Amino acid sequence: MKSTLRKFILVYISLALCLVPVAADAATDKKHRQVSKQSKSTSKYKAVKYKSSSLRVKTRLPARKAIAAVDHYDGTTPLKLASAKALVINQLTGEVLFAKNTNLPTPIASVTKLMTAMVMLDAHLPMDDLLYISDEDVDYLKHTTSRLSVGTMLTRGELLQLALMASENRAASALGRNYPGGPNAFVKAMNQKARLLGMSATRFVDATGLDSNNVSTAEDLVKMVDAAYHYPEIRQVSTLPSQEITLYGRQNPLNFVNTNALVRGGKWDIGLSKTGFINEAGRCLVMQAHISGQPVIIVLLDSVGKLTRIGDANRIRKWVENNEAGSLGTFVSG
C-alpha cells in the first residue's frame, strides 16, 4: 500500500513539474500579445521600412532619430534634392549650381508676398499710416486662420513685417486693398512688375498667394528673389526670427515668429527669406544666403512634408561647403 502511494505521489509531482513551464510560456505569450496591442495604439515611434531584394525588414526608431538616420548626407557626393523643382545659383555671377525642373510653372503660395512687398514699396506710401483689417481680408477661399481679427489696426510698416516674416495673409491682403486703385490695380501692378523683371512664365491674381492661380517657375523666382534683395526693408523684416507687436486695443503684445525655421535657428547667414504653402503648391522656400563666402539664391518648390524643404536647404549648404567653387556647376541637373 505504501509502495503504491509513493508511486502515485511521484507521478503527480512529475506531471506538475512538466505543466509549470507550459503555463509560464502561455502567460508570456499572452503578455506579449497585450503589449503588442497596446504599442499599436500608444507608440510614439514610427516604422522605417528598408528594402533588400525581396526581403522587407521593419525596425522602429524614435521619429526624430529616424529623420536623422535617413538624412546623413555629408556634401561629398552628388547633390540629390527631394523638392520637385529646385534652382540654386551664384547671385554674383549668375552661374547655375544646381537645377531641377526649373521651367515648369507651379503654384507658389505665399512666396507671392515678395512681389506684394516690392509693389507696395515701389508706390512710396507712408509706412506709418494706420490701416485696418476688414472683412475683405478674411480668407474665404482656403479658410485659413489669422491672429489679426477684423477691425485690427496696424501701420503699413507693421503689416509689411507680418506679411513677410509671419506670412500673415490678412496683412498682405490689407496692403493690396489699400493700394491706390484698390486690389485690382494692385494685382495689375504685380504682373507689370513681373514682366519688367523678365518673369515671362509668372502670373499673379492676388496679393496673398492663397489662390493657386498665382504661378511661376524656379527660373522666374530667382529673378524675383534677386530683385527683392535690393529692398533693404524686405531684407530686414524677412530675416527677423521673431517680433512682438502690440495690436491696437490690446494691452499685451503678441509674439509673431518667422515661418522659416532656418532663420529662427540662427546658424545660417540669410539675407532674405520667404516660405509658402497651399496644398496645390506643396511646401516652398526661397532664400538668399551666404555659404562659404558666396552669395547664393535658393529656390525650392513643391516639397512634400514639413521638413523636406529644410532638409534640402541643409543639403545644399553642405554641398557648397564641401566642394570647390569652380566644380559646383559641373553637375547641375538633379
PDB file of C-alpha atoms in Angstrom, residues 18-279:
ATOM      1  CA  CYS A  18       6.013  19.428 -16.663  1.00  0.00           C
ATOM      2  CA  LEU A  19       2.967  21.685 -16.628  1.00  0.00           C
ATOM      3  CA  VAL A  20       4.672  24.694 -14.933  1.00  0.00           C
ATOM      4  CA  PRO A  21       6.823  25.685 -17.994  1.00  0.00           C
ATOM      5  CA  VAL A  22       3.819  25.274 -20.291  1.00  0.00           C
ATOM      6  CA  ALA A  23       1.736  27.593 -18.132  1.00  0.00           C
ATOM      7  CA  ALA A  24       4.605  30.080 -17.914  1.00  0.00           C
ATOM      8  CA  ASP A  25       5.041  30.085 -21.704  1.00  0.00           C
ATOM      9  CA  ALA A  26       1.311  30.630 -22.185  1.00  0.00           C
ATOM     10  CA  ALA A  27       1.344  33.531 -19.730  1.00  0.00           C
ATOM     11  CA  THR A  28       4.351  35.061 -21.528  1.00  0.00           C
ATOM     12  CA  ASP A  29       2.650  34.756 -24.922  1.00  0.00           C
ATOM     13  CA  LYS A  30      -0.474  36.400 -23.537  1.00  0.00           C
ATOM     14  CA  LYS A  31       1.593  39.244 -22.070  1.00  0.00           C
ATOM     15  CA  HIS A  32       3.401  39.804 -25.387  1.00  0.00           C
ATOM     16  CA  ARG A  33       0.096  39.930 -27.225  1.00  0.00           C
ATOM     17  CA  GLN A  34      -1.200  42.543 -24.761  1.00  0.00           C
ATOM     18  CA  VAL A  35       1.947  44.666 -25.054  1.00  0.00           C
ATOM     19  CA  SER A  36       1.868  44.428 -28.842  1.00  0.00           C
ATOM     20  CA  LYS A  37      -1.769  45.516 -28.891  1.00  0.00           C
ATOM     21  CA  GLN A  38      -1.021  48.494 -26.630  1.00  0.00           C
ATOM     22  CA  SER A  39       2.010  49.582 -28.663  1.00  0.00           C
ATOM     23  CA  LYS A  40      -0.078  49.818 -31.798  1.00  0.00           C
ATOM     24  CA  SER A  41      -2.298  52.437 -30.200  1.00  0.00           C
ATOM     25  CA  THR A  42       0.137  54.318 -27.951  1.00  0.00           C
ATOM     26  CA  SER A  43       3.604  54.058 -29.528  1.00  0.00           C
ATOM     27  CA  LYS A  44       5.370  57.346 -30.239  1.00  0.00           C
ATOM     28  CA  TYR A  45       7.634  55.674 -32.753  1.00  0.00           C
ATOM     29  CA  LYS A  46       7.181  55.348 -36.472  1.00  0.00           C
ATOM     30  CA  ALA A  47       8.087  52.412 -38.669  1.00  0.00           C
ATOM     31  CA  VAL A  48      11.006  52.769 -41.045  1.00  0.00           C
ATOM     32  CA  LYS A  49      10.978  50.288 -43.933  1.00  0.00           C
ATOM     33  CA  TYR A  50      14.126  49.024 -45.614  1.00  0.00           C
ATOM     34  CA  LYS A  51      14.053  47.060 -48.853  1.00  0.00           C
ATOM     35  CA  SER A  52      16.728  44.482 -49.701  1.00  0.00           C
ATOM     36  CA  SER A  53      15.835  42.375 -52.762  1.00  0.00           C
ATOM     37  CA  SER A  54      12.653  40.528 -51.783  1.00  0.00           C
ATOM     38  CA  LEU A  55      13.267  40.746 -48.040  1.00  0.00           C
ATOM     39  CA  ARG A  56      11.488  43.549 -46.178  1.00  0.00           C
ATOM     40  CA  VAL A  57      12.574  44.284 -42.642  1.00  0.00           C
ATOM     41  CA  LYS A  58      10.766  46.662 -40.321  1.00  0.00           C
ATOM     42  CA  THR A  59      12.555  48.357 -37.478  1.00  0.00           C
ATOM     43  CA  ARG A  60      11.291  51.015 -35.085  1.00  0.00           C
ATOM     44  CA  LEU A  61      13.137  54.204 -34.334  1.00  0.00           C
ATOM     45  CA  PRO A  62      12.067  57.321 -32.448  1.00  0.00           C
ATOM     46  CA  ALA A  63      10.654  59.778 -35.016  1.00  0.00           C
ATOM     47  CA  ARG A  64      13.441  62.365 -34.612  1.00  0.00           C
ATOM     48  CA  LYS A  65      16.174  59.728 -34.689  1.00  0.00           C
ATOM     49  CA  ALA A  66      14.610  58.198 -37.778  1.00  0.00           C
ATOM     50  CA  ILE A  67      14.853  61.528 -39.600  1.00  0.00           C
ATOM     51  CA  ALA A  68      18.477  61.950 -38.540  1.00  0.00           C
ATOM     52  CA  ALA A  69      19.308  58.402 -39.623  1.00  0.00           C
ATOM     53  CA  VAL A  70      17.832  58.869 -43.092  1.00  0.00           C
ATOM     54  CA  ASP A  71      19.407  62.285 -43.772  1.00  0.00           C
ATOM     55  CA  HIS A  72      23.119  61.532 -43.438  1.00  0.00           C
ATOM     56  CA  TYR A  73      24.266  63.489 -46.499  1.00  0.00           C
ATOM     57  CA  ASP A  74      27.721  64.993 -45.892  1.00  0.00           C
ATOM     58  CA  GLY A  75      28.124  67.051 -49.083  1.00  0.00           C
ATOM     59  CA  THR A  76      30.827  64.890 -50.678  1.00  0.00           C
ATOM     60  CA  THR A  77      28.594  63.012 -53.135  1.00  0.00           C
ATOM     61  CA  PRO A  78      26.409  64.370 -55.971  1.00  0.00           C
ATOM     62  CA  LEU A  79      23.555  66.508 -54.680  1.00  0.00           C
ATOM     63  CA  LYS A  80      20.067  64.998 -54.685  1.00  0.00           C
ATOM     64  CA  LEU A  81      17.068  67.055 -53.557  1.00  0.00           C
ATOM     65  CA  ALA A  82      13.586  65.901 -52.631  1.00  0.00           C
ATOM     66  CA  SER A  83      11.811  69.089 -53.748  1.00  0.00           C
ATOM     67  CA  ALA A  84      10.081  68.619 -57.087  1.00  0.00           C
ATOM     68  CA  LYS A  85      11.520  71.858 -58.512  1.00  0.00           C
ATOM     69  CA  ALA A  86      14.760  73.477 -57.420  1.00  0.00           C
ATOM     70  CA  LEU A  87      17.305  76.027 -58.564  1.00  0.00           C
ATOM     71  CA  VAL A  88      20.497  77.220 -56.912  1.00  0.00           C
ATOM     72  CA  ILE A  89      22.589  80.000 -58.444  1.00  0.00           C
ATOM     73  CA  ASN A  90      25.562  82.151 -57.539  1.00  0.00           C
ATOM     74  CA  GLN A  91      23.958  85.564 -57.114  1.00  0.00           C
ATOM     75  CA  LEU A  92      27.053  87.470 -58.229  1.00  0.00           C
ATOM     76  CA  THR A  93      27.990  85.501 -61.346  1.00  0.00           C
ATOM     77  CA  GLY A  94      24.612  84.048 -62.281  1.00  0.00           C
ATOM     78  CA  GLU A  95      26.211  80.595 -62.535  1.00  0.00           C
ATOM     79  CA  VAL A  96      23.733  77.753 -62.136  1.00  0.00           C
ATOM     80  CA  LEU A  97      24.962  75.490 -59.346  1.00  0.00           C
ATOM     81  CA  PHE A  98      22.026  73.080 -59.340  1.00  0.00           C
ATOM     82  CA  ALA A  99      18.838  72.802 -61.381  1.00  0.00           C
ATOM     83  CA  LYS A 100      15.802  70.519 -61.294  1.00  0.00           C
ATOM     84  CA  ASN A 101      12.613  71.095 -63.311  1.00  0.00           C
ATOM     85  CA  THR A 102      13.336  74.815 -63.357  1.00  0.00           C
ATOM     86  CA  ASN A 103      10.981  75.808 -66.184  1.00  0.00           C
ATOM     87  CA  LEU A 104       7.814  74.042 -65.016  1.00  0.00           C
ATOM     88  CA  PRO A 105       5.091  76.519 -63.929  1.00  0.00           C
ATOM     89  CA  THR A 106       3.714  75.754 -60.489  1.00  0.00           C
ATOM     90  CA  PRO A 107       1.626  77.479 -57.802  1.00  0.00           C
ATOM     91  CA  ILE A 108       3.918  79.444 -55.477  1.00  0.00           C
ATOM     92  CA  ALA A 109       1.673  80.098 -52.466  1.00  0.00           C
ATOM     93  CA  SER A 110       2.979  82.774 -50.078  1.00  0.00           C
ATOM     94  CA  VAL A 111       6.219  83.272 -51.994  1.00  0.00           C
ATOM     95  CA  THR A 112       3.838  85.665 -53.790  1.00  0.00           C
ATOM     96  CA  LYS A 113       4.240  88.055 -50.851  1.00  0.00           C
ATOM     97  CA  LEU A 114       7.726  89.068 -52.036  1.00  0.00           C
ATOM     98  CA  MET A 115       6.101  90.642 -55.094  1.00  0.00           C
ATOM     99  CA  THR A 116       3.405  92.121 -52.852  1.00  0.00           C
ATOM    100  CA  ALA A 117       6.113  93.793 -50.772  1.00  0.00           C
ATOM    101  CA  MET A 118       8.000  95.167 -53.782  1.00  0.00           C
ATOM    102  CA  VAL A 119       4.895  96.651 -55.430  1.00  0.00           C
ATOM    103  CA  MET A 120       3.796  98.254 -52.175  1.00  0.00           C
ATOM    104  CA  LEU A 121       7.262  99.734 -51.565  1.00  0.00           C
ATOM    105  CA  ASP A 122       7.511 100.977 -55.158  1.00  0.00           C
ATOM    106  CA  ALA A 123       4.428 103.129 -54.510  1.00  0.00           C
ATOM    107  CA  HIS A 124       6.287 105.007 -51.719  1.00  0.00           C
ATOM    108  CA  LEU A 125       3.223 105.045 -49.475  1.00  0.00           C
ATOM    109  CA  PRO A 126       3.605 106.319 -45.885  1.00  0.00           C
ATOM    110  CA  MET A 127       4.784 103.407 -43.725  1.00  0.00           C
ATOM    111  CA  ASP A 128       3.285 104.897 -40.563  1.00  0.00           C
ATOM    112  CA  ASP A 129      -0.258 105.168 -41.964  1.00  0.00           C
ATOM    113  CA  LEU A 130      -2.732 103.263 -39.799  1.00  0.00           C
ATOM    114  CA  LEU A 131      -4.630 100.627 -41.768  1.00  0.00           C
ATOM    115  CA  TYR A 132      -7.297  98.245 -40.529  1.00  0.00           C
ATOM    116  CA  ILE A 133      -8.149  94.631 -41.234  1.00  0.00           C
ATOM    117  CA  SER A 134     -11.551  94.385 -42.906  1.00  0.00           C
ATOM    118  CA  ASP A 135     -13.865  91.524 -43.795  1.00  0.00           C
ATOM    119  CA  GLU A 136     -12.453  91.733 -47.326  1.00  0.00           C
ATOM    120  CA  ASP A 137      -9.143  90.478 -45.933  1.00  0.00           C
ATOM    121  CA  VAL A 138     -10.637  87.310 -44.457  1.00  0.00           C
ATOM    122  CA  ASP A 139      -9.708  84.127 -46.329  1.00  0.00           C
ATOM    123  CA  TYR A 140     -12.937  82.646 -47.643  1.00  0.00           C
ATOM    124  CA  LEU A 141     -11.034  80.586 -50.249  1.00  0.00           C
ATOM    125  CA  LYS A 142      -8.847  78.292 -48.119  1.00  0.00           C
ATOM    126  CA  HIS A 143     -10.396  79.242 -44.772  1.00  0.00           C
ATOM    127  CA  THR A 144      -7.029  79.808 -43.138  1.00  0.00           C
ATOM    128  CA  THR A 145      -6.962  81.376 -39.699  1.00  0.00           C
ATOM    129  CA  SER A 146      -5.297  84.589 -38.583  1.00  0.00           C
ATOM    130  CA  ARG A 147      -4.358  86.308 -35.352  1.00  0.00           C
ATOM    131  CA  LEU A 148      -5.413  89.608 -36.896  1.00  0.00           C
ATOM    132  CA  SER A 149      -9.124  89.908 -36.214  1.00  0.00           C
ATOM    133  CA  VAL A 150     -11.377  92.121 -38.311  1.00  0.00           C
ATOM    134  CA  GLY A 151     -11.036  95.695 -37.040  1.00  0.00           C
ATOM    135  CA  THR A 152      -7.382  95.323 -36.002  1.00  0.00           C
ATOM    136  CA  MET A 153      -5.398  98.483 -36.771  1.00  0.00           C
ATOM    137  CA  LEU A 154      -1.694  98.393 -37.644  1.00  0.00           C
ATOM    138  CA  THR A 155       0.713 100.632 -39.506  1.00  0.00           C
ATOM    139  CA  ARG A 156       1.579  99.832 -43.088  1.00  0.00           C
ATOM    140  CA  GLY A 157       5.108  99.007 -41.919  1.00  0.00           C
ATOM    141  CA  GLU A 158       3.815  96.537 -39.338  1.00  0.00           C
ATOM    142  CA  LEU A 159       1.591  94.872 -41.934  1.00  0.00           C
ATOM    143  CA  LEU A 160       4.583  94.518 -44.246  1.00  0.00           C
ATOM    144  CA  GLN A 161       6.558  92.900 -41.442  1.00  0.00           C
ATOM    145  CA  LEU A 162       3.816  90.410 -40.580  1.00  0.00           C
ATOM    146  CA  ALA A 163       3.194  89.567 -44.236  1.00  0.00           C
ATOM    147  CA  LEU A 164       6.840  88.680 -44.873  1.00  0.00           C
ATOM    148  CA  MET A 165       8.068  87.332 -41.528  1.00  0.00           C
ATOM    149  CA  ALA A 166       4.961  85.517 -40.244  1.00  0.00           C
ATOM    150  CA  SER A 167       3.277  85.140 -43.675  1.00  0.00           C
ATOM    151  CA  GLU A 168       0.064  86.717 -42.362  1.00  0.00           C
ATOM    152  CA  ASN A 169      -2.433  86.545 -45.204  1.00  0.00           C
ATOM    153  CA  ARG A 170      -4.707  89.267 -43.861  1.00  0.00           C
ATOM    154  CA  ALA A 171      -1.737  91.606 -43.590  1.00  0.00           C
ATOM    155  CA  ALA A 172      -0.824  91.026 -47.252  1.00  0.00           C
ATOM    156  CA  SER A 173      -4.440  91.449 -48.318  1.00  0.00           C
ATOM    157  CA  ALA A 174      -4.715  94.749 -46.428  1.00  0.00           C
ATOM    158  CA  LEU A 175      -1.577  96.038 -48.157  1.00  0.00           C
ATOM    159  CA  GLY A 176      -3.076  95.302 -51.564  1.00  0.00           C
ATOM    160  CA  ARG A 177      -6.509  96.650 -50.634  1.00  0.00           C
ATOM    161  CA  ASN A 178      -5.015  99.982 -49.518  1.00  0.00           C
ATOM    162  CA  TYR A 179      -3.031 100.442 -52.724  1.00  0.00           C
ATOM    163  CA  PRO A 180      -4.125 103.382 -54.935  1.00  0.00           C
ATOM    164  CA  GLY A 181      -6.918 101.985 -57.095  1.00  0.00           C
ATOM    165  CA  GLY A 182      -7.587  99.023 -54.786  1.00  0.00           C
ATOM    166  CA  PRO A 183      -6.873  95.285 -55.142  1.00  0.00           C
ATOM    167  CA  ASN A 184      -7.405  95.121 -58.909  1.00  0.00           C
ATOM    168  CA  ALA A 185      -4.898  97.894 -59.536  1.00  0.00           C
ATOM    169  CA  PHE A 186      -2.505  96.209 -57.129  1.00  0.00           C
ATOM    170  CA  VAL A 187      -2.622  92.851 -58.928  1.00  0.00           C
ATOM    171  CA  LYS A 188      -2.155  94.641 -62.255  1.00  0.00           C
ATOM    172  CA  ALA A 189       0.951  96.335 -60.843  1.00  0.00           C
ATOM    173  CA  MET A 190       2.234  92.950 -59.619  1.00  0.00           C
ATOM    174  CA  ASN A 191       2.017  91.494 -63.131  1.00  0.00           C
ATOM    175  CA  GLN A 192       3.596  94.585 -64.655  1.00  0.00           C
ATOM    176  CA  LYS A 193       6.496  94.280 -62.214  1.00  0.00           C
ATOM    177  CA  ALA A 194       6.890  90.611 -63.137  1.00  0.00           C
ATOM    178  CA  ARG A 195       7.145  91.477 -66.834  1.00  0.00           C
ATOM    179  CA  LEU A 196       9.647  94.225 -66.027  1.00  0.00           C
ATOM    180  CA  LEU A 197      11.825  91.670 -64.248  1.00  0.00           C
ATOM    181  CA  GLY A 198      11.635  89.260 -67.196  1.00  0.00           C
ATOM    182  CA  MET A 199       9.402  86.788 -65.349  1.00  0.00           C
ATOM    183  CA  SER A 200       7.649  85.622 -68.507  1.00  0.00           C
ATOM    184  CA  ALA A 201       6.126  82.444 -67.022  1.00  0.00           C
ATOM    185  CA  THR A 202       4.669  84.169 -63.964  1.00  0.00           C
ATOM    186  CA  ARG A 203       1.103  85.245 -63.237  1.00  0.00           C
ATOM    187  CA  PHE A 204      -0.433  86.828 -60.135  1.00  0.00           C
ATOM    188  CA  VAL A 205      -4.121  87.023 -59.248  1.00  0.00           C
ATOM    189  CA  ASP A 206      -3.975  88.089 -55.590  1.00  0.00           C
ATOM    190  CA  ALA A 207      -1.625  89.605 -53.022  1.00  0.00           C
ATOM    191  CA  THR A 208      -1.534  86.647 -50.621  1.00  0.00           C
ATOM    192  CA  GLY A 209      -0.740  83.569 -52.689  1.00  0.00           C
ATOM    193  CA  LEU A 210      -3.776  81.699 -51.376  1.00  0.00           C
ATOM    194  CA  ASP A 211      -5.117  81.411 -54.911  1.00  0.00           C
ATOM    195  CA  SER A 212      -3.400  78.549 -56.752  1.00  0.00           C
ATOM    196  CA  ASN A 213      -3.527  80.624 -59.949  1.00  0.00           C
ATOM    197  CA  ASN A 214      -0.513  82.533 -58.660  1.00  0.00           C
ATOM    198  CA  VAL A 215       2.043  80.574 -60.671  1.00  0.00           C
ATOM    199  CA  SER A 216       5.716  80.869 -61.539  1.00  0.00           C
ATOM    200  CA  THR A 217       8.820  78.822 -62.277  1.00  0.00           C
ATOM    201  CA  ALA A 218      12.049  78.345 -60.358  1.00  0.00           C
ATOM    202  CA  GLU A 219      13.835  80.349 -63.059  1.00  0.00           C
ATOM    203  CA  ASP A 220      11.458  83.280 -62.670  1.00  0.00           C
ATOM    204  CA  LEU A 221      11.580  83.168 -58.875  1.00  0.00           C
ATOM    205  CA  VAL A 222      15.365  83.511 -58.878  1.00  0.00           C
ATOM    206  CA  LYS A 223      14.808  86.814 -60.678  1.00  0.00           C
ATOM    207  CA  MET A 224      12.176  87.857 -58.132  1.00  0.00           C
ATOM    208  CA  VAL A 225      14.368  86.965 -55.137  1.00  0.00           C
ATOM    209  CA  ASP A 226      17.319  88.852 -56.620  1.00  0.00           C
ATOM    210  CA  ALA A 227      15.124  91.933 -57.196  1.00  0.00           C
ATOM    211  CA  ALA A 228      13.583  91.741 -53.706  1.00  0.00           C
ATOM    212  CA  TYR A 229      17.055  91.514 -52.167  1.00  0.00           C
ATOM    213  CA  HIS A 230      17.720  95.079 -53.322  1.00  0.00           C
ATOM    214  CA  TYR A 231      14.984  96.381 -50.985  1.00  0.00           C
ATOM    215  CA  PRO A 232      16.502  96.975 -47.501  1.00  0.00           C
ATOM    216  CA  GLU A 233      13.055  96.794 -45.887  1.00  0.00           C
ATOM    217  CA  ILE A 234      12.437  93.321 -47.315  1.00  0.00           C
ATOM    218  CA  ARG A 235      15.858  92.045 -46.241  1.00  0.00           C
ATOM    219  CA  GLN A 236      15.336  93.380 -42.737  1.00  0.00           C
ATOM    220  CA  VAL A 237      11.850  92.138 -41.940  1.00  0.00           C
ATOM    221  CA  SER A 238      12.046  88.784 -43.754  1.00  0.00           C
ATOM    222  CA  THR A 239      15.042  87.712 -41.666  1.00  0.00           C
ATOM    223  CA  LEU A 240      13.742  88.610 -38.198  1.00  0.00           C
ATOM    224  CA  PRO A 241      13.464  85.429 -36.091  1.00  0.00           C
ATOM    225  CA  SER A 242      10.504  86.854 -34.174  1.00  0.00           C
ATOM    226  CA  GLN A 243       8.868  90.125 -33.199  1.00  0.00           C
ATOM    227  CA  GLU A 244       6.440  91.282 -30.538  1.00  0.00           C
ATOM    228  CA  ILE A 245       3.735  93.592 -31.841  1.00  0.00           C
ATOM    229  CA  THR A 246       1.076  95.283 -29.757  1.00  0.00           C
ATOM    230  CA  LEU A 247      -2.221  95.291 -31.577  1.00  0.00           C
ATOM    231  CA  TYR A 248      -4.261  98.443 -31.071  1.00  0.00           C
ATOM    232  CA  GLY A 249      -6.849  97.943 -28.360  1.00  0.00           C
ATOM    233  CA  ARG A 250      -4.796  95.263 -26.608  1.00  0.00           C
ATOM    234  CA  GLN A 251      -2.562  95.705 -23.579  1.00  0.00           C
ATOM    235  CA  ASN A 252      -0.286  92.704 -24.050  1.00  0.00           C
ATOM    236  CA  PRO A 253       1.843  92.303 -27.196  1.00  0.00           C
ATOM    237  CA  LEU A 254       1.579  89.243 -29.429  1.00  0.00           C
ATOM    238  CA  ASN A 255       4.733  87.402 -30.438  1.00  0.00           C
ATOM    239  CA  PHE A 256       4.988  86.528 -34.130  1.00  0.00           C
ATOM    240  CA  VAL A 257       7.715  84.155 -35.364  1.00  0.00           C
ATOM    241  CA  ASN A 258       9.404  83.665 -38.715  1.00  0.00           C
ATOM    242  CA  THR A 259       7.920  80.827 -40.749  1.00  0.00           C
ATOM    243  CA  ASN A 260      11.421  79.748 -41.835  1.00  0.00           C
ATOM    244  CA  ALA A 261      12.982  77.506 -39.182  1.00  0.00           C
ATOM    245  CA  LEU A 262      16.455  78.217 -40.613  1.00  0.00           C
ATOM    246  CA  VAL A 263      16.058  81.900 -39.764  1.00  0.00           C
ATOM    247  CA  ARG A 264      14.907  81.048 -36.249  1.00  0.00           C
ATOM    248  CA  GLY A 265      17.791  78.616 -35.800  1.00  0.00           C
ATOM    249  CA  GLY A 266      20.393  81.336 -36.326  1.00  0.00           C
ATOM    250  CA  LYS A 267      23.030  79.029 -37.877  1.00  0.00           C
ATOM    251  CA  TRP A 268      22.677  80.420 -41.405  1.00  0.00           C
ATOM    252  CA  ASP A 269      23.776  83.754 -42.849  1.00  0.00           C
ATOM    253  CA  ILE A 270      20.440  84.556 -44.521  1.00  0.00           C
ATOM    254  CA  GLY A 271      19.882  87.834 -46.339  1.00  0.00           C
ATOM    255  CA  LEU A 272      16.283  87.243 -47.468  1.00  0.00           C
ATOM    256  CA  SER A 273      13.706  84.565 -46.787  1.00  0.00           C
ATOM    257  CA  LYS A 274      10.159  83.583 -47.697  1.00  0.00           C
ATOM    258  CA  THR A 275       8.191  80.395 -47.262  1.00  0.00           C
ATOM    259  CA  GLY A 276       4.908  79.310 -48.769  1.00  0.00           C
ATOM    260  CA  PHE A 277       2.333  76.566 -48.541  1.00  0.00           C
ATOM    261  CA  ILE A 278      -1.020  75.626 -50.001  1.00  0.00           C
ATOM    262  CA  ASN A 279      -1.980  72.092 -50.984  1.00  0.00           C
TER     263      ASN A 279
END
